[in-house]
CSV table of C-alpha atoms in Angstrom, one decimal:
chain,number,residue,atom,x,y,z
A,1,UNK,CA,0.0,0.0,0.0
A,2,UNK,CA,1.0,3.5,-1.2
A,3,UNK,CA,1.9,6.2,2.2
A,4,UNK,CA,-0.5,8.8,1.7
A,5,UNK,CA,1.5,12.4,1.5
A,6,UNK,CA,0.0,15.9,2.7
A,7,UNK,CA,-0.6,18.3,1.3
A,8,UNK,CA,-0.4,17.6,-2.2
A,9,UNK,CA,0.7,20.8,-3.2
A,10,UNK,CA,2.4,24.0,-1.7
A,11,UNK,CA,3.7,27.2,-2.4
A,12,UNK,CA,5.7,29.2,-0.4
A,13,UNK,CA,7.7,32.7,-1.2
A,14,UNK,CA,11.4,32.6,-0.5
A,15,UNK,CA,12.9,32.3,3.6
A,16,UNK,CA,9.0,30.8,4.3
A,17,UNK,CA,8.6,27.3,5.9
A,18,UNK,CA,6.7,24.0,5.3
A,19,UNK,CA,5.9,20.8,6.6
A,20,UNK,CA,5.1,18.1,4.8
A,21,UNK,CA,3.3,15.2,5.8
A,22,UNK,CA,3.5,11.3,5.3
A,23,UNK,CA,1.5,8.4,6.8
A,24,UNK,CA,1.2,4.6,6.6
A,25,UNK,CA,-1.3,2.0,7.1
A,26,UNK,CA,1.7,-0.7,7.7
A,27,UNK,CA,4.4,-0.9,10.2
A,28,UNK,CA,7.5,0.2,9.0
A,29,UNK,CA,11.3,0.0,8.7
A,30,UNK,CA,11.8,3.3,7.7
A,31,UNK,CA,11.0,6.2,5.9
A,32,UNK,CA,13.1,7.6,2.7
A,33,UNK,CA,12.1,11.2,1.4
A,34,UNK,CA,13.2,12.3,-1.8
A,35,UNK,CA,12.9,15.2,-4.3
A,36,UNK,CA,12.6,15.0,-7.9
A,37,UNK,CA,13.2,18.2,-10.2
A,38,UNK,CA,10.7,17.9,-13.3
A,39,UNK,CA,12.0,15.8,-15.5
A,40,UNK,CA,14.9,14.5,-13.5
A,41,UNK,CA,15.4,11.4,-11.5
A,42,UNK,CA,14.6,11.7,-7.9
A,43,UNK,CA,17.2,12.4,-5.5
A,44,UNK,CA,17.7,11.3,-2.0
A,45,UNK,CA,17.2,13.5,1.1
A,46,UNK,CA,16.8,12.1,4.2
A,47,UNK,CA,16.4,8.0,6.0
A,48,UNK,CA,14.6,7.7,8.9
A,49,UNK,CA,15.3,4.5,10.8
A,50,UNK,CA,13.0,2.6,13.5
A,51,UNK,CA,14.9,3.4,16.6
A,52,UNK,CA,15.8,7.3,16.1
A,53,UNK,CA,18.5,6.8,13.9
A,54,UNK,CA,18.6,9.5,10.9
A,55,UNK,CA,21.1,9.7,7.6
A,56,UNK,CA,20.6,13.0,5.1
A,57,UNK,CA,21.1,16.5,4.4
A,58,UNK,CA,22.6,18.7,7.6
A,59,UNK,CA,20.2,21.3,6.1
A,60,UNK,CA,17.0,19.0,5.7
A,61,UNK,CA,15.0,17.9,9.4
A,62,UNK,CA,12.8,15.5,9.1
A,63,UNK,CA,10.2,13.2,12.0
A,64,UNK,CA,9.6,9.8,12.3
A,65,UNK,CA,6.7,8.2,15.0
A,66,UNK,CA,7.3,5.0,14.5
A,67,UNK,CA,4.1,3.8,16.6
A,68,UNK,CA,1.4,6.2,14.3
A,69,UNK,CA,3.8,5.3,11.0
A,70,UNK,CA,4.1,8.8,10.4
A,71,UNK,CA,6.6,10.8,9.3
A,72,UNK,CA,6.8,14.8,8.8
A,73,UNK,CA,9.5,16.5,6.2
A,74,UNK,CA,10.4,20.1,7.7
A,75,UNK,CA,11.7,22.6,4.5
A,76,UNK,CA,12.9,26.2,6.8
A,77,UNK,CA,13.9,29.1,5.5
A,78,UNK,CA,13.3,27.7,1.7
A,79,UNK,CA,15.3,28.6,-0.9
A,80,UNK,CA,14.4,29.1,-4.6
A,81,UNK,CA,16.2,25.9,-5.3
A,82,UNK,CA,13.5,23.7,-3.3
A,83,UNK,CA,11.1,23.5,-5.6
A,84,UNK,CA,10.0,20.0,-6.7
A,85,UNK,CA,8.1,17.5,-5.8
A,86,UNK,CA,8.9,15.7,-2.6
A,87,UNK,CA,8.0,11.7,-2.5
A,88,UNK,CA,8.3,10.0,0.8
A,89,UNK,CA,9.1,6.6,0.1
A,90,UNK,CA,8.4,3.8,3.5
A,91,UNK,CA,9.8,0.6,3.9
A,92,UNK,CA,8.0,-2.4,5.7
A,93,UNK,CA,8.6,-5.5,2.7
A,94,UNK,CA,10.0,-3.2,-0.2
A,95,UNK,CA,9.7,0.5,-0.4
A,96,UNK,CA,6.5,2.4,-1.6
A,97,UNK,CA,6.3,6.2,-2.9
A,98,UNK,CA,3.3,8.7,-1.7
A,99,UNK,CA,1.4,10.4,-4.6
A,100,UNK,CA,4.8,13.4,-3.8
A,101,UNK,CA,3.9,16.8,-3.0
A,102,UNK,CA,4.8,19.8,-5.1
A,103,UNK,CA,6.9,22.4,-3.1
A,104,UNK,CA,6.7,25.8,-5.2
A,105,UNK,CA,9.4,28.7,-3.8
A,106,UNK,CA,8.4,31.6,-5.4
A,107,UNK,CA,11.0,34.8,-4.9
B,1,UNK,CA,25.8,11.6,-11.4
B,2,UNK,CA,24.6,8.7,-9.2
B,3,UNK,CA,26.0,5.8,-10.5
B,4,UNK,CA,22.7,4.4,-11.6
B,5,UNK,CA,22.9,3.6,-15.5
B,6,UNK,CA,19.8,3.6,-17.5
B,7,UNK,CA,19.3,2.7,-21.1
B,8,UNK,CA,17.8,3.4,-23.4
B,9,UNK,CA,16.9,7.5,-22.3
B,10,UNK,CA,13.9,6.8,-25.0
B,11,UNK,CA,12.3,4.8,-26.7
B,12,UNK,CA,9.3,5.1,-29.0
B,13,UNK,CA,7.4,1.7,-30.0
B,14,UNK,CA,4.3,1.0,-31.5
B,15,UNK,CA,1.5,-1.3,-29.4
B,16,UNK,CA,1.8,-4.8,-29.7
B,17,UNK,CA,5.6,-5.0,-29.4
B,18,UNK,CA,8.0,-6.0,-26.5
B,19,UNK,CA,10.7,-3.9,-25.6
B,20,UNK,CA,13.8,-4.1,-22.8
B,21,UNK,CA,14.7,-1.8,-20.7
B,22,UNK,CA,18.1,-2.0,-19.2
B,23,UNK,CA,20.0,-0.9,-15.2
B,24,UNK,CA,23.3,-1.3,-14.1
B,25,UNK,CA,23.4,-0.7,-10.5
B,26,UNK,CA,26.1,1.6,-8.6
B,27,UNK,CA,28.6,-0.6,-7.9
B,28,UNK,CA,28.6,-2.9,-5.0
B,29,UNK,CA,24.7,-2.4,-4.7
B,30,UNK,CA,22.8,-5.3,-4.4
B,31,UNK,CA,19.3,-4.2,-4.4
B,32,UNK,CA,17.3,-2.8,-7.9
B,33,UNK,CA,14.1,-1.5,-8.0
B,34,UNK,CA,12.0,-0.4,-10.6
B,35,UNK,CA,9.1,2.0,-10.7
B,36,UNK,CA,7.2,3.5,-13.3
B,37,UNK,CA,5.7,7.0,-13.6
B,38,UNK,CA,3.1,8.3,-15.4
B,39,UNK,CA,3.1,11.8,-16.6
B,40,UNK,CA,3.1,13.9,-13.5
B,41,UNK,CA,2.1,11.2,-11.2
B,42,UNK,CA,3.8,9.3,-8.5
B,43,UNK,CA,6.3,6.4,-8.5
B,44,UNK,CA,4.6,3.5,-9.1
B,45,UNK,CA,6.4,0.4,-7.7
B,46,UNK,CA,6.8,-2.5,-9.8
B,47,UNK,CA,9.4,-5.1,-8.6
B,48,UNK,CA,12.6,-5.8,-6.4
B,49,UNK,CA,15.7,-7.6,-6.8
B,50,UNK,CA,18.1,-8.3,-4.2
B,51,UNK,CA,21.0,-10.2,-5.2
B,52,UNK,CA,20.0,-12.1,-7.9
B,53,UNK,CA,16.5,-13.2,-6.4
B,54,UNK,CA,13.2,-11.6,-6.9
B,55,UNK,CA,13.1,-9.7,-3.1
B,56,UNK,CA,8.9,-7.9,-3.3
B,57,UNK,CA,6.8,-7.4,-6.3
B,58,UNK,CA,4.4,-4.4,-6.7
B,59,UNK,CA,1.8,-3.6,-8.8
B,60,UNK,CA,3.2,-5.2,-11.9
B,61,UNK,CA,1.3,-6.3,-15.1
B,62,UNK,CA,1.4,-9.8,-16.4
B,63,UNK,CA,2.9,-8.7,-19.7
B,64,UNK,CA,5.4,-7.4,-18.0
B,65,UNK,CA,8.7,-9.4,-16.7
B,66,UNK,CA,12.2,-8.6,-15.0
B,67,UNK,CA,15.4,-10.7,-13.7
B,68,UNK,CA,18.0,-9.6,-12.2
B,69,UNK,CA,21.4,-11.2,-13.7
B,70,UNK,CA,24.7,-12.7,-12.2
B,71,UNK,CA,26.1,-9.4,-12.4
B,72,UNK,CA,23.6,-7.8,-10.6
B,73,UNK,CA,22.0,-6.0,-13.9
B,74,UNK,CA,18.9,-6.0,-14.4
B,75,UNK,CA,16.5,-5.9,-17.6
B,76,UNK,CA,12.7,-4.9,-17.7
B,77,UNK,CA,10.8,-7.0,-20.0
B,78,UNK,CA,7.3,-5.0,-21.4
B,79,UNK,CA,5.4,-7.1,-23.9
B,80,UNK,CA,2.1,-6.4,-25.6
B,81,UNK,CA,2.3,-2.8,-25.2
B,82,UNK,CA,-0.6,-0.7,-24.9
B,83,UNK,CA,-1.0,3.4,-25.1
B,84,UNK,CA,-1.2,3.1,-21.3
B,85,UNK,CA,2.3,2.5,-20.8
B,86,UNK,CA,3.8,5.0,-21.7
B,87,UNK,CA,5.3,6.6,-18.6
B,88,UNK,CA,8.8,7.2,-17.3
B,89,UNK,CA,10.7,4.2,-16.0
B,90,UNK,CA,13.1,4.6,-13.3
B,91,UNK,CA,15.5,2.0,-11.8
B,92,UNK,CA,16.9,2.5,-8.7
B,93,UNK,CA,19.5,1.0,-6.5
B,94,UNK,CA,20.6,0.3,-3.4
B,95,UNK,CA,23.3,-1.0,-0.8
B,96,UNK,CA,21.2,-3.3,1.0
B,97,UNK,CA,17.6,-4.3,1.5
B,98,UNK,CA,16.4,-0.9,1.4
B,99,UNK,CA,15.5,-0.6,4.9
B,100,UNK,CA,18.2,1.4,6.2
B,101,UNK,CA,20.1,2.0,2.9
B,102,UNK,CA,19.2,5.0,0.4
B,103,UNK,CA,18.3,3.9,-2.9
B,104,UNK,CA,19.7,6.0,-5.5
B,105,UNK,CA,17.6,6.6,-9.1
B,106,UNK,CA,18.9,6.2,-12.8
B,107,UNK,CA,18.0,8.9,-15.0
B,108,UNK,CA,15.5,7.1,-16.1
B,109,UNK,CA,14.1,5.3,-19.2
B,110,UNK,CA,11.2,7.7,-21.3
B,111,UNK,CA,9.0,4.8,-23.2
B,112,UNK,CA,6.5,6.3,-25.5
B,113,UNK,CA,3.9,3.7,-27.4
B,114,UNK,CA,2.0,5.1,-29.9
């Protein structure tokens, strides 16, 4: 089953913040969140690991409640070069992608 | 660059044909995934290969088919196309089984069926 991710879209003007949110129906491993420019491949941003553990960006923060198998993306201060779409990907058997949410930065 | 080699970039095919689509892995990677995406839409998980051996299968059509080969490449097999395929097909790959191990994305195969 697919995480469900809200909100599906955002905008936000430049030094704004945003949260973005991501839930599953299954117990998981862990949660992946990626960003994908349009037409690029996705790239990695952050791992979120049962037990507290994290591995990504310094600049990116990101939640994991591993009991409600949720997980929340913070984006602070945003920059122009945030915009994308951001997929959280979750992990019990193999590893999912929500429908991604589309993170405008507008100057 | 992340190490994640797709080919072809794009291919165009009429329905009714069968067409391979090929990922080598970064090195040392064990894991390969594939998803597909439709235009604008989210990655749609198809299958998972971890070492050789078929790891967790998504939603994945019965004409379509993948292996994953000694040298941990690994080849997606459409057949039958229909107009509905077209979509963006990424391969991705990863250290492990994914759990705690990011998975890094090929560039991407664009398959257009007219």
């Amino acid at each position: 089953q697919q995480p469900v991710q809200s909100p599906q879209a955002v905008i936000l003007r430049e030094g704004e913040d945003a949260v973005i949110n991501c839930s599953s129906s299954k117990a998981l491993y862990s949660v992946h969140w990626y960003r994908q420019k349009h037409g690029e491949a996705p790239v990695f941003l952050m791992i979120l690991l049962k037990g507290g553990e994290q591995k990504g960006h310094e600049k990116i923060s990101a939640s994991f409640n591993e009991k409600k198998q949720q997980s929340s993306l913070y984006l602070t201060a945003s920059q122009l070069s945030y915009s994308g779409t951001y997929f959280c990907g979750t992990v019990s058997n193999d590893m999912r992608f929500g429908a991604g949410t589309r993170l405008t930065v507008k100057p | 660059d992340s190490g994640v080699t797709q080919t072809p970039k794009h291919l165009i095919t009429a329905t009714g044909q069968r067409v391979t689509l090929r990922c080598s892995p970064r090195s040392g990677d064990l894991s390969v995934y594939w998803y597909q995406q439709s235009l604008d839409q989210g990655l749609q998980f198809l299958i998972q290969y971890y070492n050789g051996e078929e790891r967790a299968k998504g939603n994945i059509l019965e004409r379509f088919s993948a292996q994953q080969f000694p040298d941990l490449h690994s080849e997606l097999n459409l057949s039958s196309l229909e107009l509905g395929d077209s979509a963006l097909y990424f391969c991705a790959s990863s250290e492990g089984t994914g759990a705690n191990t990011e998975a890094f994305f090929g560039q991407g195969t664009r398959l257009t069926v007219v």
